[in-house]
JSON list of C-alpha atoms in Angstrom, two decimals:
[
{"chain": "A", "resi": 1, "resn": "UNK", "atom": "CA", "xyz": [82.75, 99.26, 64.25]},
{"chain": "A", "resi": 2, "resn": "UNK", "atom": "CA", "xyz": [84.13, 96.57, 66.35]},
{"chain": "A", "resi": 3, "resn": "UNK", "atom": "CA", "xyz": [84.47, 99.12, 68.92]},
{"chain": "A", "resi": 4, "resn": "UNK", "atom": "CA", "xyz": [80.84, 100.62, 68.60]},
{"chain": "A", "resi": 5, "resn": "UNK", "atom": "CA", "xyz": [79.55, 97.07, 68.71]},
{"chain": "A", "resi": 6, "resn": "UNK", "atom": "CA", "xyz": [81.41, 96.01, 71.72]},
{"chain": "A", "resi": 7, "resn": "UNK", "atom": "CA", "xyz": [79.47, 98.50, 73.89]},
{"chain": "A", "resi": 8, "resn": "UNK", "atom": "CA", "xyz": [76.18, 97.36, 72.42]},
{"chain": "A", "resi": 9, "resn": "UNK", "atom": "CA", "xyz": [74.36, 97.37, 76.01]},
{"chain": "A", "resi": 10, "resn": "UNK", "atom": "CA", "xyz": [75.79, 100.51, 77.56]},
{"chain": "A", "resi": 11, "resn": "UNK", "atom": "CA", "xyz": [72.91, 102.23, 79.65]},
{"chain": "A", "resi": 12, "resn": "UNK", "atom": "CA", "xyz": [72.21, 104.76, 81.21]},
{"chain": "A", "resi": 13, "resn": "UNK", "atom": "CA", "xyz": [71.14, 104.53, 85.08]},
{"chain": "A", "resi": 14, "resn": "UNK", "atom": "CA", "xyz": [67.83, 106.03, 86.65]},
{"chain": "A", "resi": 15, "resn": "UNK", "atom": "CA", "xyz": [68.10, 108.27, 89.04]},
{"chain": "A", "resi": 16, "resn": "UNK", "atom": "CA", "xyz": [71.45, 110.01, 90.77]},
{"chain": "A", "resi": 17, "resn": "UNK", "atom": "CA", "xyz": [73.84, 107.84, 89.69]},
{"chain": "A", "resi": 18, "resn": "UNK", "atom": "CA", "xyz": [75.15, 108.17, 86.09]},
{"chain": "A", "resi": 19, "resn": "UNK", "atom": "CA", "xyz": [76.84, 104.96, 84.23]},
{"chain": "A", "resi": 20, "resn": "UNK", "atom": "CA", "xyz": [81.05, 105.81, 84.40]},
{"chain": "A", "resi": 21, "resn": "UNK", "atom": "CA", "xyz": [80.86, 104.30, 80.90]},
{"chain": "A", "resi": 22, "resn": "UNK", "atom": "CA", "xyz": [79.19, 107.13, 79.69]},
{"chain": "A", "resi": 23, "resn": "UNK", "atom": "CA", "xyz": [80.76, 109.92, 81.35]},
{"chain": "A", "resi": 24, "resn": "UNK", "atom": "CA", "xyz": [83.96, 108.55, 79.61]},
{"chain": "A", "resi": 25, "resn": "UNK", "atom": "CA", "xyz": [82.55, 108.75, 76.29]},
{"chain": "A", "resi": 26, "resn": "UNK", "atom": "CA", "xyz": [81.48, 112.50, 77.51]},
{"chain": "A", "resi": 27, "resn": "UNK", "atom": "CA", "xyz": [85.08, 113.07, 78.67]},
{"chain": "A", "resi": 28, "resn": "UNK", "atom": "CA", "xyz": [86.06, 113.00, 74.89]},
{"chain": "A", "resi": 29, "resn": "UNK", "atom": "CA", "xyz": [84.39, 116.17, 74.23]},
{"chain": "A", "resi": 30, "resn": "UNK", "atom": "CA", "xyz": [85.03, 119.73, 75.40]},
{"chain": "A", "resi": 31, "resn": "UNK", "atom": "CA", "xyz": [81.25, 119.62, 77.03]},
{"chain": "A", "resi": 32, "resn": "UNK", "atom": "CA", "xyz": [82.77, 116.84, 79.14]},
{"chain": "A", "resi": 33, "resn": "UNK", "atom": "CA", "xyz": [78.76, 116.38, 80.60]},
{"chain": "A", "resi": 34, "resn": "UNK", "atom": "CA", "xyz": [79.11, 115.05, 84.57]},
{"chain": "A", "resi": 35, "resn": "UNK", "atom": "CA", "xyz": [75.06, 113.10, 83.52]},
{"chain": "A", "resi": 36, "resn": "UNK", "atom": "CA", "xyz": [74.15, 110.07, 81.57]},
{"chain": "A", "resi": 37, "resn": "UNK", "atom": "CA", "xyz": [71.55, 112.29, 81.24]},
{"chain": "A", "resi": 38, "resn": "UNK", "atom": "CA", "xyz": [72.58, 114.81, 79.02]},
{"chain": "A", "resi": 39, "resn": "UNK", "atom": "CA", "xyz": [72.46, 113.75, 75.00]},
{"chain": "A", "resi": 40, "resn": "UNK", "atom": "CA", "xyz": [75.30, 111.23, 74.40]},
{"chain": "A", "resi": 41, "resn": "UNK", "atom": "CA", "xyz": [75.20, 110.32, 70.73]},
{"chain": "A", "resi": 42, "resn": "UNK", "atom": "CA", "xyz": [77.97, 111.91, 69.47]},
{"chain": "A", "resi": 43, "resn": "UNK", "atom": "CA", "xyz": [80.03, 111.87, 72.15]},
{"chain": "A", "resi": 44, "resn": "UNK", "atom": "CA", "xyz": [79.59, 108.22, 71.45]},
{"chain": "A", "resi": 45, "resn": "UNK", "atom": "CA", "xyz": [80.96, 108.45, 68.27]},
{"chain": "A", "resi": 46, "resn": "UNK", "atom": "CA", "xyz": [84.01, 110.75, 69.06]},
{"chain": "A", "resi": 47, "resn": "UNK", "atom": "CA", "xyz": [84.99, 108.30, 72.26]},
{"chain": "A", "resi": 48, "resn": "UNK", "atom": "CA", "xyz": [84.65, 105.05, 69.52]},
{"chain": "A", "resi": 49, "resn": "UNK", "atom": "CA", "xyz": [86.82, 107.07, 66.97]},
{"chain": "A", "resi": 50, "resn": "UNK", "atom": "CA", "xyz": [89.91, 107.86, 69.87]},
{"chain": "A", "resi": 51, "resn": "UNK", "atom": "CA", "xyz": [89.99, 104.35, 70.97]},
{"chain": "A", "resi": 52, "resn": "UNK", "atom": "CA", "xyz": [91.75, 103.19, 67.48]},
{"chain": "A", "resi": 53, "resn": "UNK", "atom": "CA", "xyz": [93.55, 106.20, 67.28]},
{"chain": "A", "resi": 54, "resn": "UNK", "atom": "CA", "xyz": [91.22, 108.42, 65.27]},
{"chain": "A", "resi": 55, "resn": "UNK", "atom": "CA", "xyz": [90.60, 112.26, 66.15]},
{"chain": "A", "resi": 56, "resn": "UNK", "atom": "CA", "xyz": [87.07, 112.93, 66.28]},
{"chain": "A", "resi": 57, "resn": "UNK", "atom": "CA", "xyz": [85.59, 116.54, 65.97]},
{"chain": "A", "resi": 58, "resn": "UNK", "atom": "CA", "xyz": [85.42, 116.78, 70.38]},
{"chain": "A", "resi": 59, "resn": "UNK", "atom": "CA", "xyz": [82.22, 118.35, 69.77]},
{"chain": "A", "resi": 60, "resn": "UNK", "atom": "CA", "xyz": [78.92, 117.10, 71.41]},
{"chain": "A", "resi": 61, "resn": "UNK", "atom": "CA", "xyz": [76.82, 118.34, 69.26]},
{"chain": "A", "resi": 62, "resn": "UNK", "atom": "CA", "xyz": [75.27, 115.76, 66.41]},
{"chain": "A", "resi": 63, "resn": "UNK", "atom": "CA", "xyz": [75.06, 118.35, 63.70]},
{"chain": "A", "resi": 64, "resn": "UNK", "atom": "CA", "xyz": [78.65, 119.18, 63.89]},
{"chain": "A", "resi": 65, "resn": "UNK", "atom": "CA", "xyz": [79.81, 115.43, 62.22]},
{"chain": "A", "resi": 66, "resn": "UNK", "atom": "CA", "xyz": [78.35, 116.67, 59.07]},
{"chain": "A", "resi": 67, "resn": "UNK", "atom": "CA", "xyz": [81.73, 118.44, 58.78]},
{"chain": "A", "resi": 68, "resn": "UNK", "atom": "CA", "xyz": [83.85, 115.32, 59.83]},
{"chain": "A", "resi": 69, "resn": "UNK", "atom": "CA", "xyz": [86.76, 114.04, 57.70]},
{"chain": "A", "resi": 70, "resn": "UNK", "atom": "CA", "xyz": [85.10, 113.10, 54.05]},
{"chain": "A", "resi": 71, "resn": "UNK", "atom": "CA", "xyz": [81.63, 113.00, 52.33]},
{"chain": "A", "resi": 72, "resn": "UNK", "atom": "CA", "xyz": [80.16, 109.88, 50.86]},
{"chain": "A", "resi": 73, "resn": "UNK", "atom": "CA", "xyz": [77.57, 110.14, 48.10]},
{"chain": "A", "resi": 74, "resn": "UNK", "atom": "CA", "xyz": [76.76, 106.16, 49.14]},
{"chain": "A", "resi": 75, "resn": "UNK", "atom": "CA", "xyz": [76.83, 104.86, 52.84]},
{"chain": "A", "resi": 76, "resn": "UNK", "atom": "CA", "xyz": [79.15, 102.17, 53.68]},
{"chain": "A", "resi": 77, "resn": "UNK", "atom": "CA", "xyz": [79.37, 100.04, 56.65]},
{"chain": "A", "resi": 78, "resn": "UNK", "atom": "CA", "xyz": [80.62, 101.77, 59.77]},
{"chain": "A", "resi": 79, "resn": "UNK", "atom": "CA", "xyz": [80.22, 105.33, 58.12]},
{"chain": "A", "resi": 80, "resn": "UNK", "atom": "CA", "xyz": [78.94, 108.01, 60.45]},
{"chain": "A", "resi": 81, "resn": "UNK", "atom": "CA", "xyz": [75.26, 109.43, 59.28]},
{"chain": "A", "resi": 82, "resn": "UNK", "atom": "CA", "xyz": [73.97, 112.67, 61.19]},
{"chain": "A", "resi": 83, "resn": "UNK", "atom": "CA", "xyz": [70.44, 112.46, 60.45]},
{"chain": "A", "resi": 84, "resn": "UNK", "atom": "CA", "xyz": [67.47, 114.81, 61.30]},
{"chain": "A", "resi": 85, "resn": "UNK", "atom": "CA", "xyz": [64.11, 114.34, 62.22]},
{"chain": "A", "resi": 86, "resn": "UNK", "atom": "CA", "xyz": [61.32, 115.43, 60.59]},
{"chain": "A", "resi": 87, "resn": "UNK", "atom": "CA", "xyz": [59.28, 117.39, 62.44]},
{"chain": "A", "resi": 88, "resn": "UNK", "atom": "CA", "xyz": [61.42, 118.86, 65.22]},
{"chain": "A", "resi": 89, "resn": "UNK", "atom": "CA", "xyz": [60.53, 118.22, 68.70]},
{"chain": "A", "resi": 90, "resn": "UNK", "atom": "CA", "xyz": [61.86, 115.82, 71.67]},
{"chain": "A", "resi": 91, "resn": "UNK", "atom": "CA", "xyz": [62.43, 112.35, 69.78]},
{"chain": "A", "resi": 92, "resn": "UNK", "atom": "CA", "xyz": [61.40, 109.34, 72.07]},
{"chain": "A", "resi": 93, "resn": "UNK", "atom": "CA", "xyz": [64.13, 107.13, 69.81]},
{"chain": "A", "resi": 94, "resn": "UNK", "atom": "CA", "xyz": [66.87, 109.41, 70.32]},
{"chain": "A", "resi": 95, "resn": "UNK", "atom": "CA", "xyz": [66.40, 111.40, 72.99]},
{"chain": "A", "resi": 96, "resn": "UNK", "atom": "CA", "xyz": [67.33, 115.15, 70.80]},
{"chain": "A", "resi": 97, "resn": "UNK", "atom": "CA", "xyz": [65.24, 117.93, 71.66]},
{"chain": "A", "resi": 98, "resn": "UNK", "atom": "CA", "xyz": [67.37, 119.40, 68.47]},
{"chain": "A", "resi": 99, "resn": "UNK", "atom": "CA", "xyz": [66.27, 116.80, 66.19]},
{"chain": "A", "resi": 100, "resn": "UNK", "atom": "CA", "xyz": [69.99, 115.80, 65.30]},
{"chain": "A", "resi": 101, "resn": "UNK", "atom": "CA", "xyz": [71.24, 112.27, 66.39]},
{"chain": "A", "resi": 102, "resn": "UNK", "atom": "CA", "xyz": [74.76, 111.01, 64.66]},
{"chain": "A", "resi": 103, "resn": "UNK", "atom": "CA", "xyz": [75.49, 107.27, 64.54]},
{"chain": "A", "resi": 104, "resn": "UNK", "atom": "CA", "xyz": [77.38, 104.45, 62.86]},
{"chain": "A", "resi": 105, "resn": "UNK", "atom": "CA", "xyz": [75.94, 102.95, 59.49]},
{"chain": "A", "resi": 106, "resn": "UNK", "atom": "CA", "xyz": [74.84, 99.43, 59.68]},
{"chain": "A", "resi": 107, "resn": "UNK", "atom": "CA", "xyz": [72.38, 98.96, 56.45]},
{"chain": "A", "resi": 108, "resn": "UNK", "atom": "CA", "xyz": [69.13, 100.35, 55.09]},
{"chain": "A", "resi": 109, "resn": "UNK", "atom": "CA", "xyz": [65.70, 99.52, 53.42]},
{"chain": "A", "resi": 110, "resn": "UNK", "atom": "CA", "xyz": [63.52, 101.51, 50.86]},
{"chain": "A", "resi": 111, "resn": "UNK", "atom": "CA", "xyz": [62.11, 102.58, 53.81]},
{"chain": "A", "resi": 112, "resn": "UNK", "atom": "CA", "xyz": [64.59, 102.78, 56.70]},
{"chain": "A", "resi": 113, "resn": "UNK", "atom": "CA", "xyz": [68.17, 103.52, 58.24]},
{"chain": "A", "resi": 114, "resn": "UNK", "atom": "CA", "xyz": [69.70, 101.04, 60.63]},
{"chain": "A", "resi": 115, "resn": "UNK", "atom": "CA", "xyz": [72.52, 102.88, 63.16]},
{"chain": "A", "resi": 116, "resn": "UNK", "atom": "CA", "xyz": [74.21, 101.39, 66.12]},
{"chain": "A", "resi": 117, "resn": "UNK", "atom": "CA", "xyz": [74.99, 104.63, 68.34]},
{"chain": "A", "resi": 118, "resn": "UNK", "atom": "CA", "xyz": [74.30, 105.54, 71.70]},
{"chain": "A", "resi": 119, "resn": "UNK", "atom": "CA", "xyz": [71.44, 107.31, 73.40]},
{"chain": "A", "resi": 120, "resn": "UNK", "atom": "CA", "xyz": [69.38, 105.25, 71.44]},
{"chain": "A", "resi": 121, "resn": "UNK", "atom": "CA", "xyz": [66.69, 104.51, 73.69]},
{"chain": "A", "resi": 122, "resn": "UNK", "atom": "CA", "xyz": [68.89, 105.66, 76.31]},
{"chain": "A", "resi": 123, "resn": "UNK", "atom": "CA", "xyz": [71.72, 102.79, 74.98]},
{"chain": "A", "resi": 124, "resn": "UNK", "atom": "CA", "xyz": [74.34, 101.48, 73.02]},
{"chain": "A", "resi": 125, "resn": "UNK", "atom": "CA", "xyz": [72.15, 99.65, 70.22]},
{"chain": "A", "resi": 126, "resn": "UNK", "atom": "CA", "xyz": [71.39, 99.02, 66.59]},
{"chain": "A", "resi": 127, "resn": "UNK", "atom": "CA", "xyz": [68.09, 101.14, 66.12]},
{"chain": "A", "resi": 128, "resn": "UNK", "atom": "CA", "xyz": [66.08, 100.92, 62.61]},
{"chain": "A", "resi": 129, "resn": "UNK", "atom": "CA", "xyz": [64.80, 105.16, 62.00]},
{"chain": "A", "resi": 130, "resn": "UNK", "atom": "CA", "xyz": [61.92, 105.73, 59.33]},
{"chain": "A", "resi": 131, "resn": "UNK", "atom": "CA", "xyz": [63.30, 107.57, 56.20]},
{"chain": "A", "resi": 132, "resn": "UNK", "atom": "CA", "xyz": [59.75, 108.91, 55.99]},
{"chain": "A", "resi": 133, "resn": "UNK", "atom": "CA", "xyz": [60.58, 111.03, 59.91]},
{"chain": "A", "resi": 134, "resn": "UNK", "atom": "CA", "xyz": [63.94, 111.25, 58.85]},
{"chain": "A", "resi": 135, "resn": "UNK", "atom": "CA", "xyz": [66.41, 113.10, 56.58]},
{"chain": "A", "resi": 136, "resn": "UNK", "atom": "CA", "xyz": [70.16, 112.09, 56.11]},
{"chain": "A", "resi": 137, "resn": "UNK", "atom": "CA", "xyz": [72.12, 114.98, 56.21]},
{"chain": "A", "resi": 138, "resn": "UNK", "atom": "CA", "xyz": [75.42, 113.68, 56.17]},
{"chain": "A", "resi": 139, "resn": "UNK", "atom": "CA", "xyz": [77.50, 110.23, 55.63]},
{"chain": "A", "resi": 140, "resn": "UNK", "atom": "CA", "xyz": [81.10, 111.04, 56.36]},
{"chain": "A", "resi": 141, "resn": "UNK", "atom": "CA", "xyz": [84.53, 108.54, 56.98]},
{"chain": "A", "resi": 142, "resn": "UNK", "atom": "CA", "xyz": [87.66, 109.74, 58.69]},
{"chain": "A", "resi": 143, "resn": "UNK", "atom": "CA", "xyz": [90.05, 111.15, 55.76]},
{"chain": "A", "resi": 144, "resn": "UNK", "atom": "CA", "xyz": [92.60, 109.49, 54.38]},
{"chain": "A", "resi": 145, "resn": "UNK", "atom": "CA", "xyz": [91.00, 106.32, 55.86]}
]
C-alpha cells in the first residue's frame, strides 16, 4: 500500500499527450497501452506489485486478478478486490466499458467499498463504490505473503 498511496494524484492528461507515469504502469503488462487513455486499473495494480518485488499477473484486464495468488473469505487492508458493476455499461467512476475495475482494499460500510486504484476518475485515488451497483468478485493477496 505504501506504494499505491504514494501515487495518490497520478492523472491522466487531456488531449495528445499521455502522463509517462501511466504508460509505465502500462509497460508492466503485455498490452503495454502507448494512451493514458486506455483502462489503467489493473495495470495499476501489477506496476504497484513489481515495485516491492512482487510478480503480478501482466495482464490488463481487471477480471483476470480474480485468479491472483490467494483467496480471502474477509478483506484485509491492501488486499486486491476485482469488483463488478451492476448493470453493465460505461462506468463514469471507473472508466470500464466491461464493468470490471480491480483495486487495493482500504475499508468498507454496510453499504460501500473504499479502493485506492487508478483510473478512478481518471486518477490515482481512494474512491468509495456502492455495494448496491456493485458485486465483489474477488479479494486476493500475493501467496505465500
Amino acid at each position: 500500500m505504501r506504494v499505491a498511496l504514494a501515487e495518490k494524484g497520478v492523472a491522466e492528461v487531456a488531449g495528445r499527450v499521455h502522463n509517462p507515469r501511466i504508460l509505465e504502469y502500462h509497460s508492466t503488462t503485455t498490452l503495454a497501452a502507448k494512451s493514458d487513455e486506455v483502462a489503467w486499473c489493473a495495470s495499476f495494480v501489477n506496476w504497484c506489485l513489481e515495485q516491492v518485488g512482487i510478480r503480478g499477473i501482466r495482464s490488463a484486464r481487471a477480471a483476470d486478478w480474480g485468479k491472483f495468488g490467494a483467496a480471502l473469505a474477509e478483506p484485509r487492508y491492501g488486499c486486491i478486490v476485482h469488483i463488478y458493476r451492476k448493470p453493465r455499461g460505461v462506468d463514469g467512476a471507473t472508466g470500464s466499458s466491461s464493468g470490471n475495475h480491480v483495486a487495493f482494499f482500504v475499508g468498507q460500510t454496510a453499504t460501500h467499498i473504499q479502493l485506492l486504484g487508478g483510473n478512478q476518475k481518471d486518477r490515482v485515488r481512494i474512491s468509495s463504490y456502492p455495494l448496491d451497483q456493485y458485486t465483489v468478485k474477488a479479494m486476493r493477496w500475493p501467496e505465500g505473503r
